[in-house]
XYZ file of C-alpha atoms in Angstrom:
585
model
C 103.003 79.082 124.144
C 101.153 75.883 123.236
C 98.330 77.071 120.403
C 94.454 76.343 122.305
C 92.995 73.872 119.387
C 89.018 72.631 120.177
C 88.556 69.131 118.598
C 85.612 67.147 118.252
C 86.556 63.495 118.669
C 84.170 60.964 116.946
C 84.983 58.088 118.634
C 84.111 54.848 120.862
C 87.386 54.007 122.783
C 88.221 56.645 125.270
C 91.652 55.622 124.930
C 91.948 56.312 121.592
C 90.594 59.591 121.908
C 92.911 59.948 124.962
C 96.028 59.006 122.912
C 95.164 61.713 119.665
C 94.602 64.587 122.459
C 98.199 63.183 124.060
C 99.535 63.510 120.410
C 98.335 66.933 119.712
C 99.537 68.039 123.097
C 103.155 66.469 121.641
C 102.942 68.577 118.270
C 102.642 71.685 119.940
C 98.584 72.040 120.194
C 97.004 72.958 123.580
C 93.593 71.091 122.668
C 90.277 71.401 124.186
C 88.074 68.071 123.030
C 85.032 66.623 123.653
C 84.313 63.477 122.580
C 80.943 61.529 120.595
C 80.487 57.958 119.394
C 76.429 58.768 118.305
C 74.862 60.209 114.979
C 72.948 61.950 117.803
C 75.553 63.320 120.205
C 77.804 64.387 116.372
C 75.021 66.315 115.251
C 74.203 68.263 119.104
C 78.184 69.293 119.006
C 78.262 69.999 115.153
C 76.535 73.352 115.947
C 79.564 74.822 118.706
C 82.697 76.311 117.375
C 85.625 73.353 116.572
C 88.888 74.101 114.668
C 88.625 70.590 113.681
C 86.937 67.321 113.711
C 88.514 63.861 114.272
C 86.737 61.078 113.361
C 87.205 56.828 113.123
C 86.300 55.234 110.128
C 83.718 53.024 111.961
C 81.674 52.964 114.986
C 79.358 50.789 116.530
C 76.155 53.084 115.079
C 77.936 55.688 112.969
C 80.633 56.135 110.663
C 82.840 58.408 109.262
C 81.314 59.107 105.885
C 78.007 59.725 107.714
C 79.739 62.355 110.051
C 81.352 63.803 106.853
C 78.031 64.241 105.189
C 76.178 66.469 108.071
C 79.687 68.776 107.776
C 78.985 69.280 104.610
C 75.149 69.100 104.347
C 75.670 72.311 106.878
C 78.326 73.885 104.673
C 80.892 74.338 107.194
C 84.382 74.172 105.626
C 85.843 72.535 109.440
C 88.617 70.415 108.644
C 87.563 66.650 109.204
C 90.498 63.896 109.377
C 89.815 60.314 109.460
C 91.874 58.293 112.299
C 91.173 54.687 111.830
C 92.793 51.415 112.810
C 91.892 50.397 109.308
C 90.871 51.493 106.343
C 91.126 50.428 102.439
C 92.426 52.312 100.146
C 89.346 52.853 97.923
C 87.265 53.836 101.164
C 90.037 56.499 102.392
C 90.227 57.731 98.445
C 86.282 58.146 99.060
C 86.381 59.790 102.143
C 88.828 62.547 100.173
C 86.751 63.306 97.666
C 84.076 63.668 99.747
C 85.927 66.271 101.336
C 88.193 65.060 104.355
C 91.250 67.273 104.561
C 93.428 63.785 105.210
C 93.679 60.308 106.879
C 95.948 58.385 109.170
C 95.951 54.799 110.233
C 95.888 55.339 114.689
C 99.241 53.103 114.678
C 101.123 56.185 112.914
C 99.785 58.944 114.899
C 102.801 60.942 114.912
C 101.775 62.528 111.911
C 98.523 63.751 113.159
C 99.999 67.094 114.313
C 101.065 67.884 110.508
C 98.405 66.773 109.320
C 96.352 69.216 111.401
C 98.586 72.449 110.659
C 98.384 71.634 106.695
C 94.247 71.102 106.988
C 94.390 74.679 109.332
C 96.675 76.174 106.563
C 94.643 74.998 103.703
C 91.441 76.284 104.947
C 93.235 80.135 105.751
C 94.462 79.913 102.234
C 90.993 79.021 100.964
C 89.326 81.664 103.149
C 92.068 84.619 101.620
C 91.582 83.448 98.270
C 87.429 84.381 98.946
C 88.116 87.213 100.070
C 90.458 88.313 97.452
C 87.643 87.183 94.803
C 84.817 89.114 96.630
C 87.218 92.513 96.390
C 88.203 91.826 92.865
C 84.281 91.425 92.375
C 83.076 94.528 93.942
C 85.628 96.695 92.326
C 84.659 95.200 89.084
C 80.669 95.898 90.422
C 81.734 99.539 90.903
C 83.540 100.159 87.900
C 80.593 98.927 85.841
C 78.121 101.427 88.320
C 80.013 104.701 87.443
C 80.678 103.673 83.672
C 76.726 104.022 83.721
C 76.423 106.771 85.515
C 79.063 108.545 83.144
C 76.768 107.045 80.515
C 74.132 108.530 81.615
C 75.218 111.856 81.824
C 76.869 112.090 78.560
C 73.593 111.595 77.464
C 72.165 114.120 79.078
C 74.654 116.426 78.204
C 74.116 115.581 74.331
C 70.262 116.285 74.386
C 70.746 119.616 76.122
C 73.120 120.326 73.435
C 70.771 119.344 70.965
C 67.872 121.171 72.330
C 70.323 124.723 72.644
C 71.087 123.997 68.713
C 67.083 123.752 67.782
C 66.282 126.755 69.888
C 69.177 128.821 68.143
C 68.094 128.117 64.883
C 64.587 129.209 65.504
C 66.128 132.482 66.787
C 68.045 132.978 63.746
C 64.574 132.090 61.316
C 63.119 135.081 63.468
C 65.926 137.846 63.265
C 65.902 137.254 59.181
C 62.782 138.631 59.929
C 63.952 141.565 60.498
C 67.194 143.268 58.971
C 67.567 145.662 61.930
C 66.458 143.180 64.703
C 69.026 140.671 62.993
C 72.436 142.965 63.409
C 71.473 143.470 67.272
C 70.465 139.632 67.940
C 72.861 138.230 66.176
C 75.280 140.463 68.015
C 73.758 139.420 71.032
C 73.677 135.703 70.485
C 76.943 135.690 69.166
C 78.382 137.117 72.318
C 76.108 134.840 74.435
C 77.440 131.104 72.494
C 81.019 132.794 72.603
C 80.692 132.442 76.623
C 78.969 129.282 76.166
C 81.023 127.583 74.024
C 83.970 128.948 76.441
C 82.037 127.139 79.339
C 81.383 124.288 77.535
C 84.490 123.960 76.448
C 86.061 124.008 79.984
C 83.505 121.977 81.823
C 84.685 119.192 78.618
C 88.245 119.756 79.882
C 87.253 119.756 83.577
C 85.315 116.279 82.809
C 88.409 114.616 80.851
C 90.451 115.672 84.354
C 88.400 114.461 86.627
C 87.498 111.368 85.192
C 91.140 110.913 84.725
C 91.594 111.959 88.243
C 89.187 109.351 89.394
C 90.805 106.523 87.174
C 94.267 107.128 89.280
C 92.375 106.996 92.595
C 90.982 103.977 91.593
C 94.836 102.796 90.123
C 96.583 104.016 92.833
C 93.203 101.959 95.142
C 94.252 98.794 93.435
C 98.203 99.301 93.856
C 98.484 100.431 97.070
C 95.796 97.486 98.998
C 94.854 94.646 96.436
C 97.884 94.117 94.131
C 100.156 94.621 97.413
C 98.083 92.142 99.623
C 98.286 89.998 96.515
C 102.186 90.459 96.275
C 102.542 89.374 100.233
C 100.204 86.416 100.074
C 102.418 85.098 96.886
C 105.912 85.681 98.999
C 104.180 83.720 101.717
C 102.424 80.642 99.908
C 106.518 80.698 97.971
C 107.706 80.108 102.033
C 105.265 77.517 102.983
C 106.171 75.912 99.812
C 109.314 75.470 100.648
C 108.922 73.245 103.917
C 105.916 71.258 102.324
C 107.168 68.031 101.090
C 104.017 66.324 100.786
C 103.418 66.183 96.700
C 99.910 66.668 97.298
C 99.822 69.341 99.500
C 102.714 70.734 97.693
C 100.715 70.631 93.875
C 97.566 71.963 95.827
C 99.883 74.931 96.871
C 101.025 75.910 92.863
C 97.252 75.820 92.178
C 96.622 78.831 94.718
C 99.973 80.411 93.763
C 98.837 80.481 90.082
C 95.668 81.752 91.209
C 97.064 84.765 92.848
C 99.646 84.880 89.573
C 96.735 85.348 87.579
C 95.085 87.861 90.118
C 97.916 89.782 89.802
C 98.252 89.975 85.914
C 94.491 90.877 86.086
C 95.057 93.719 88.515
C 98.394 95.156 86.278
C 95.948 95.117 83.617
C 92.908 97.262 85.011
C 95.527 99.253 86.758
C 97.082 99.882 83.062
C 93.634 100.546 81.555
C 92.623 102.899 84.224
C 96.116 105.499 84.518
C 99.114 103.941 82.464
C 101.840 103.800 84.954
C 104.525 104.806 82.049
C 102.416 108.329 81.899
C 102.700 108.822 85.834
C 105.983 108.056 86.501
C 107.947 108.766 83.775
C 105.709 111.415 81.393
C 104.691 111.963 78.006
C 107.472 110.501 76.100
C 107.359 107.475 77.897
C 103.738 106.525 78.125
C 103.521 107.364 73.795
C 105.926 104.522 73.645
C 103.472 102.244 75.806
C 100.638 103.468 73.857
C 102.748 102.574 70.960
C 103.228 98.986 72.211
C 99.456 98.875 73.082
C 98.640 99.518 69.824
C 99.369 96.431 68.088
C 97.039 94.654 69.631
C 94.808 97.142 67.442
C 96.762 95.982 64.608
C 98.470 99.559 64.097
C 102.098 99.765 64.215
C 103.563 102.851 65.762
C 106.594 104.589 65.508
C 107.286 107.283 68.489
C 110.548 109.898 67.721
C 111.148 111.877 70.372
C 114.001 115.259 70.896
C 116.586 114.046 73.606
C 115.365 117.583 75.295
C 111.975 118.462 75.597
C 110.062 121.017 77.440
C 107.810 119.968 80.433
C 104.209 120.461 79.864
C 101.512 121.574 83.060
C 100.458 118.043 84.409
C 96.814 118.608 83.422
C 98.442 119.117 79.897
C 100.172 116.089 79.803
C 97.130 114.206 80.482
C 94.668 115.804 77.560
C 97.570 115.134 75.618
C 98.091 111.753 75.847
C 94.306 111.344 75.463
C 94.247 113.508 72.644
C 96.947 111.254 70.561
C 95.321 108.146 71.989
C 92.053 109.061 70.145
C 93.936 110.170 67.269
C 95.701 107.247 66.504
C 92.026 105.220 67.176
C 91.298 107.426 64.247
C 93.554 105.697 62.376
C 92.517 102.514 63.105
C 88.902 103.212 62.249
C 88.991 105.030 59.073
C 92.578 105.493 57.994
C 92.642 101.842 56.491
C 96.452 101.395 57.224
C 98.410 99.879 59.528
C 101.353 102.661 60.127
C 101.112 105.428 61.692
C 104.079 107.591 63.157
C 103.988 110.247 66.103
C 106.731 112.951 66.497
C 107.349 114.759 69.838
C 109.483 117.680 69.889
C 109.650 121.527 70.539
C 109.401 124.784 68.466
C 111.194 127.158 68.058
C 109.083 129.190 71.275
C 109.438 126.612 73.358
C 105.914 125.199 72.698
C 105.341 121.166 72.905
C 104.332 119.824 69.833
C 102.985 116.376 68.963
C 102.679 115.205 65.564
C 100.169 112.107 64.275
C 100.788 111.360 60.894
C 99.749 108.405 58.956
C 99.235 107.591 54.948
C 96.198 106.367 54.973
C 92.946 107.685 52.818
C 93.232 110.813 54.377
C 89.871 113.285 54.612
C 88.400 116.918 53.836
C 89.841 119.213 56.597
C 86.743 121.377 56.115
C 84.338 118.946 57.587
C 86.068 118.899 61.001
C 85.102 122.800 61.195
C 81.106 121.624 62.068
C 82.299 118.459 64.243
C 81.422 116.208 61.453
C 84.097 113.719 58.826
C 82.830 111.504 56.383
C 79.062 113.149 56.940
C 79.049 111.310 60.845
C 79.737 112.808 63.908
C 82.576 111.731 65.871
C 81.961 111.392 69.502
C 85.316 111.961 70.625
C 87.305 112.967 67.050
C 89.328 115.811 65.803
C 86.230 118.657 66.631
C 87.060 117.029 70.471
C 90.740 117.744 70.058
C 90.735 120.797 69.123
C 88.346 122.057 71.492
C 91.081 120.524 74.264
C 93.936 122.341 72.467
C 92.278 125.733 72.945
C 91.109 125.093 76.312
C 94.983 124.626 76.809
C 95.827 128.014 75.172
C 97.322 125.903 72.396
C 96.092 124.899 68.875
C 95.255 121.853 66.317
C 96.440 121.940 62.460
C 95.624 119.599 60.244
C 97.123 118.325 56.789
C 95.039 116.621 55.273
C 93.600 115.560 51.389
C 91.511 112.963 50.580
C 93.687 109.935 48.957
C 96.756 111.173 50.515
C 96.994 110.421 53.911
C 96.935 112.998 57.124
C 99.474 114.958 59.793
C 97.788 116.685 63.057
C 100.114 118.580 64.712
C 99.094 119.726 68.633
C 101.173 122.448 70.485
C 100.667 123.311 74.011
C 102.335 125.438 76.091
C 105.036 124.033 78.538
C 106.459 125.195 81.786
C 110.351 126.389 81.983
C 112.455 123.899 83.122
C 113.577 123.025 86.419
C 116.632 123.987 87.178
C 118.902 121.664 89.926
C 119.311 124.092 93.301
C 122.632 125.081 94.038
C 125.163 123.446 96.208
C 123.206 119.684 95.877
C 126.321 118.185 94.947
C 128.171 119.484 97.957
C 124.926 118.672 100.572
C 125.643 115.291 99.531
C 129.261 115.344 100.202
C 128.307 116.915 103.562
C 126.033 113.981 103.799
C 128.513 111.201 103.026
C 131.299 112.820 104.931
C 129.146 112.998 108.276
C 127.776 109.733 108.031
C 131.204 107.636 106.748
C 132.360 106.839 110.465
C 128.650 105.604 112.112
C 129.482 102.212 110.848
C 132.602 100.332 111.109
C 134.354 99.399 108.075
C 134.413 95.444 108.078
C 135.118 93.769 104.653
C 132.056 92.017 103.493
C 133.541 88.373 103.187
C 133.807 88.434 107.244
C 130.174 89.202 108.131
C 126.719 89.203 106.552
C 125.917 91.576 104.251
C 123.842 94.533 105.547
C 120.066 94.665 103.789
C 117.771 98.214 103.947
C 114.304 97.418 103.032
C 112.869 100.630 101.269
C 108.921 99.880 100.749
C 105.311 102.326 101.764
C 103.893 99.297 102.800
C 104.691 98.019 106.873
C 103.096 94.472 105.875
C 105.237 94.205 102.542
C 108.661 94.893 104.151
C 107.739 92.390 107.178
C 107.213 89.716 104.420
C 110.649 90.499 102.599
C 112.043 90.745 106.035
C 110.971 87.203 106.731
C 112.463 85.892 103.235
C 116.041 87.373 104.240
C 115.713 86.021 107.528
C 116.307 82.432 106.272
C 119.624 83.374 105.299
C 122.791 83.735 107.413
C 124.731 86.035 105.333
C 122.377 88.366 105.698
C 121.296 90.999 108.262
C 117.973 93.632 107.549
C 119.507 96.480 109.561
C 116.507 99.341 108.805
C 113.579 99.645 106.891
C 112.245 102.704 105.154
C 108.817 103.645 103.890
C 109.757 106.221 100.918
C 112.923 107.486 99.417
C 113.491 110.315 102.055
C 113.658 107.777 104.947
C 115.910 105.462 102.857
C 118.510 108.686 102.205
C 118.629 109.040 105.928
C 118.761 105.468 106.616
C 121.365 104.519 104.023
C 123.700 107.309 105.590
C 122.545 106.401 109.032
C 123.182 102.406 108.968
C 125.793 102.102 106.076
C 123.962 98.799 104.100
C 125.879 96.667 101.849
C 122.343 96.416 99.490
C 119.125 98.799 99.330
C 116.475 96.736 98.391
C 113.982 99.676 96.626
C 110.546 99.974 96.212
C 109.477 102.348 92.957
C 106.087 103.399 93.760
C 106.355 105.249 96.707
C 104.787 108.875 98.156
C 107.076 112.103 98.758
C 110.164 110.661 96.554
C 109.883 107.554 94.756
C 112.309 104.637 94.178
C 113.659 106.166 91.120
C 114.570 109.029 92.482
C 116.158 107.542 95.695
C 117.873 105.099 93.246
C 119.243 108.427 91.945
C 120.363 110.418 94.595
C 121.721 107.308 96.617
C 124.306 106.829 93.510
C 125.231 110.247 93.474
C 126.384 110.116 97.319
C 128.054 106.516 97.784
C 128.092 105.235 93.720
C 129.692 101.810 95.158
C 126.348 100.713 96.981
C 124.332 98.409 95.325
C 120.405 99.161 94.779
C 117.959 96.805 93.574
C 114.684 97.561 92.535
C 111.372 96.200 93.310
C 107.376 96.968 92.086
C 104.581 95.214 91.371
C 104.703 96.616 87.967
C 107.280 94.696 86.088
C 107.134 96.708 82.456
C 110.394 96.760 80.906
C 110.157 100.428 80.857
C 110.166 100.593 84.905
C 112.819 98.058 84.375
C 115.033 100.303 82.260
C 114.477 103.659 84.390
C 115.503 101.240 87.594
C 118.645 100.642 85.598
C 119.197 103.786 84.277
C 119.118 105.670 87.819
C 121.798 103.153 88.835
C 119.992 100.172 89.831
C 122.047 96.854 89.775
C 118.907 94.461 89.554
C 115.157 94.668 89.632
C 112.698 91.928 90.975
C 108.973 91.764 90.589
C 107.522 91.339 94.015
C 105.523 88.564 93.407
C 108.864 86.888 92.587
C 110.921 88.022 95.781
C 110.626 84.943 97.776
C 112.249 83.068 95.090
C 114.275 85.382 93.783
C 115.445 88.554 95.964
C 118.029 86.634 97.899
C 120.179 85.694 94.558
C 119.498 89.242 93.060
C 121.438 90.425 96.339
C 124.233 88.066 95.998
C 124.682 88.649 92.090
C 125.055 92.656 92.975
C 127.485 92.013 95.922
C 129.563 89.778 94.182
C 133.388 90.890 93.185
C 132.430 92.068 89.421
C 129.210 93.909 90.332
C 131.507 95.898 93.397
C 134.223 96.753 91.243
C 134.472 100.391 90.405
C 130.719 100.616 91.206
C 129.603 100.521 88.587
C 126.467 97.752 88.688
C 124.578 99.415 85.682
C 125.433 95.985 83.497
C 123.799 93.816 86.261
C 121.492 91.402 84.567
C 118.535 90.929 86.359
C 118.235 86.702 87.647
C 116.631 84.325 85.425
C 113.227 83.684 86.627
């Protein structure tokens, strides 16, 4: 159906008018015009609602650069094209900079309906990249509203602590008053801070949580909406650049791609500084060796050893625990004065989890973190703050420590048994592939398109990726799934050639599928996809049995060769796809 497309027409010659509305008609527009020749009659239409404006170069008392002007003067953003019998190329170059979308000489107006789309297309793309600016702005505007907030009640929280420490030492001053009176206050007070410091010490650990918690919803906010809408509008600016052949329009198009690049990187980044992904998805170990990486940008080289077997601390746990380590190796950096510093995760011998942070640095008096205080200053957030976490964990803090010699903090938690895999898994899976082997025919590959499962939590994501496979004749999408439970049952369902697996997904993530999917046909190839592209997502892809993995933002370019390389003869073989490199990007 021909798209409706309302034109104003500046110009003096019906015919010509008549003849650009005949052409539009021919491109594929159903256009509703109205035509002006007066600075009068421009300005009366120049409030209604056009898609775009059409104007000649000259008229008998107006011109195009005057028409251009009011546009702009009114801040309208209305595409305006310049059809003229003749024009030179210094005015036309003018007329561009002033802000026309494009020109054509009215002998060569088959081009006019191209020119149109790519004016229509420019000024979507404009309007998307506003409005992903405005969302990246008010996030930013929000972040910086409950940073103050926290702020604030820190604050608060410190003066009340302050005032409870001046009122208890005027109660002691009064009990040495009295000998007698002393022994029963004192045994009073005593039990009185004991429950304090008990509450105090949980509503610390319940703050840490929940402003942890709150960082992940506002992580998980930025994965799941912006960094995904961001992903889609890359694969579909990659598309449109690949039937633009226009240099211009084509160069205009890398400067939004790079724009939404460097949205993207910007969005990773908060989403890394708000919940590290490593910590979430793949647990303590893990994110230590991200926090090791991170780091060296403080100028502190870490090295993580880890058991091959650990025991699995309480999520909550893990979380104080990997803030705990964080702020002791910013210890280090501010008043170790070295540059090494090496942390040690293992288990003892009753199955506690214990994290070692040693460095040989100048080391300090162990005594002084008793009152909260090192070096004669408090630290906000140092070792008195650990140790207040460990026991609100039912664990414990040590510290070695002499002045000259360097330091080693150990922190032990207790952990929860460890899983054990139900029975009879490997046999439901057998069940699984047994029932499921004669659904699809068995044709060899070579004589039809290879079969595609799109596995992403995101409808508007797998359309897009849908759309990029689409292009290609040797391949067919025959399902999508939305998390890795709908891709077990679609993969035994449909029979694909190539599962084409999101990471970050709810109920059972991509990692997991990856996993499991292996386990029941280990000949089927799975390639990984996520908008975070760390090597260490890379790696666990790989490890669960993935043959490739492909940053979304790179799909359009290149998903469809990532297929191909883990279909082709060596990659099939034995099925085993674990030495798949990923494409060169």
């Amino acid at each position: 159906m021909p798209e409706i497309l309302r034109v104003l027409i500046v110009e003096d010659e019906e015919s010509d008018a008549e003849l650009a509305a005949r052409e539009l008609r021919r491109a594929g527009f159903q256009p509703v015009w109205n035509r002006v020749e007066t600075e009068e009659a421009f300005l009366e239409h120049l409030g209604r609602s056009y898609d775009v404006i059409l104007s000649d170069n000259r008229l008998p008392q107006f011109s195009a650069a005057q028409a251009l002007s009011h546009v702009r003067a009114l801040g309208s953003d209305i595409p305006f094209v310049v059809v003229s019998a003749a024009i030179g190329e210094e005015q036309a170059v003018a007329l561009l900079r002033a802000g026309a979308a494009d020109y054509l000489m009215k002998d060569r107006l088959s081009r006019l309906g191209e020119a149109i789309r790519h004016a229509l297309e420019q000024k979507r793309l404009r309007e998307q990249a506003q409005a992903a600016q405005d969302a990246l702005r008010r996030l930013n505007e929000e972040l910086e509203r409950r940073i103050a907030e926290r702020t604030v009640e820190l604050e608060q929280a410190n003066r009340s602590l302050a005032h409870e420490l001046a009122e208890r030492r005027r109660i002691e001053h009064v009990l040495r008053q009295s000998e007698a009176e002393l022994e029963r206050r004192v045994a009073r007070r005593t039990s009185e801070l004991k429950q304090s410091q008990e509450r105090l010490r949980s509503l610390a650990s319940e703050l840490t949580l929940t402003e942890e918690r709150e960082r992940r919803r506002l992580a998980g906010e930025l994965h799941d909406y912006l960094a995904q809408l961001l992903v889609l509008g890359r694969i579909k600016l990659q598309q449109i650049h690949q039937q633009i052949s226009d240099q211009r329009a084509a160069a205009a198009l890398k400067e939004v791609d790079q724009i939404f690049h460097d949205s993207l990187d910007y969005t990773r980044s908060v989403m890394a500084e708000l919940a590290p992904p490593m910590l979430q998805e793949f647990g303590l170990a893990s994110a230590l060796c991200w926090l090791a990486e991170r780091m060296r940008t403080h100028g502190l080289t870490v090295e993580v050893i880890t058991q091959a077997v650990m025991p699995k601390p309480v999520e909550d746990h893990t979380v104080l625990l990997f803030q705990s380590v964080r702020e002791l190796l910013f210890n280090v950096v501010k008043h170790a004065g070295t540059s090494q510093a090496t942390v040690t995760v293992g288990c003892t011998p009753k199955g506690e989890l214990e994290v070692t942070v040693e460095d040989r640095g100048c080391g300090f008096d162990p005594a002084s973190v008793a009152m909260g205080h090192a070096g004669g200053q408090l630290k906000q957030f140092g070792l008195f703050s650990v140790r207040e976490r460990m026991e609100a964990m039912g664990g414990c803090m040590m510290i070695e420590s002499t002045p000259g010699c360097g330091s080693r903090i150990v922190l032990r938690v207790p952990c929860d048994p460890p899983e054990q895999a139900p029975d009879g898994a490997a046999n439901r899976a057998a069940a699984h592939d047994d029932a499921g082997e004669s659904k699809v025919p068995v044709i060899p590959l070579g004589q039809r398109p290879a079969r595609v499962l799109l596995v992403d939590d995101h409808a508007m994501v797998r359309e897009g990726l849908r759309r990029v496979l689409e292009h290609y004749d040797d391949l067919t999408v025959v399902g999508e799934a939305a998390d890795g439970w709908e891709a077990l049952e679609a993969m035994r369902s449909v029979r694909p050639d190539v599962v084409v697996m999101d990471v970050n997904m709810p109920r059972l993530d991509g990692i997991a599928a990856t996993t499991r999917i292996k386990q029941e046909m280990p000949n089927m190839a799975v390639i990984g996809l996520s908008v975070v592209n760390t090597e260490s997502m890379q790696e666990a892809m790989r490890a669960a049995g993935a043959a490739a993995f492909v940053s979304k933002e790179c799909a359009a370019s290149e998903l469809y060769q990532a297929i191909q390389t883990a279909l082709s003869p060596p990659a099939c073989n034995g099925g085993a796809r674990n030495g798949v490199t990923e494409p060169d990007r």
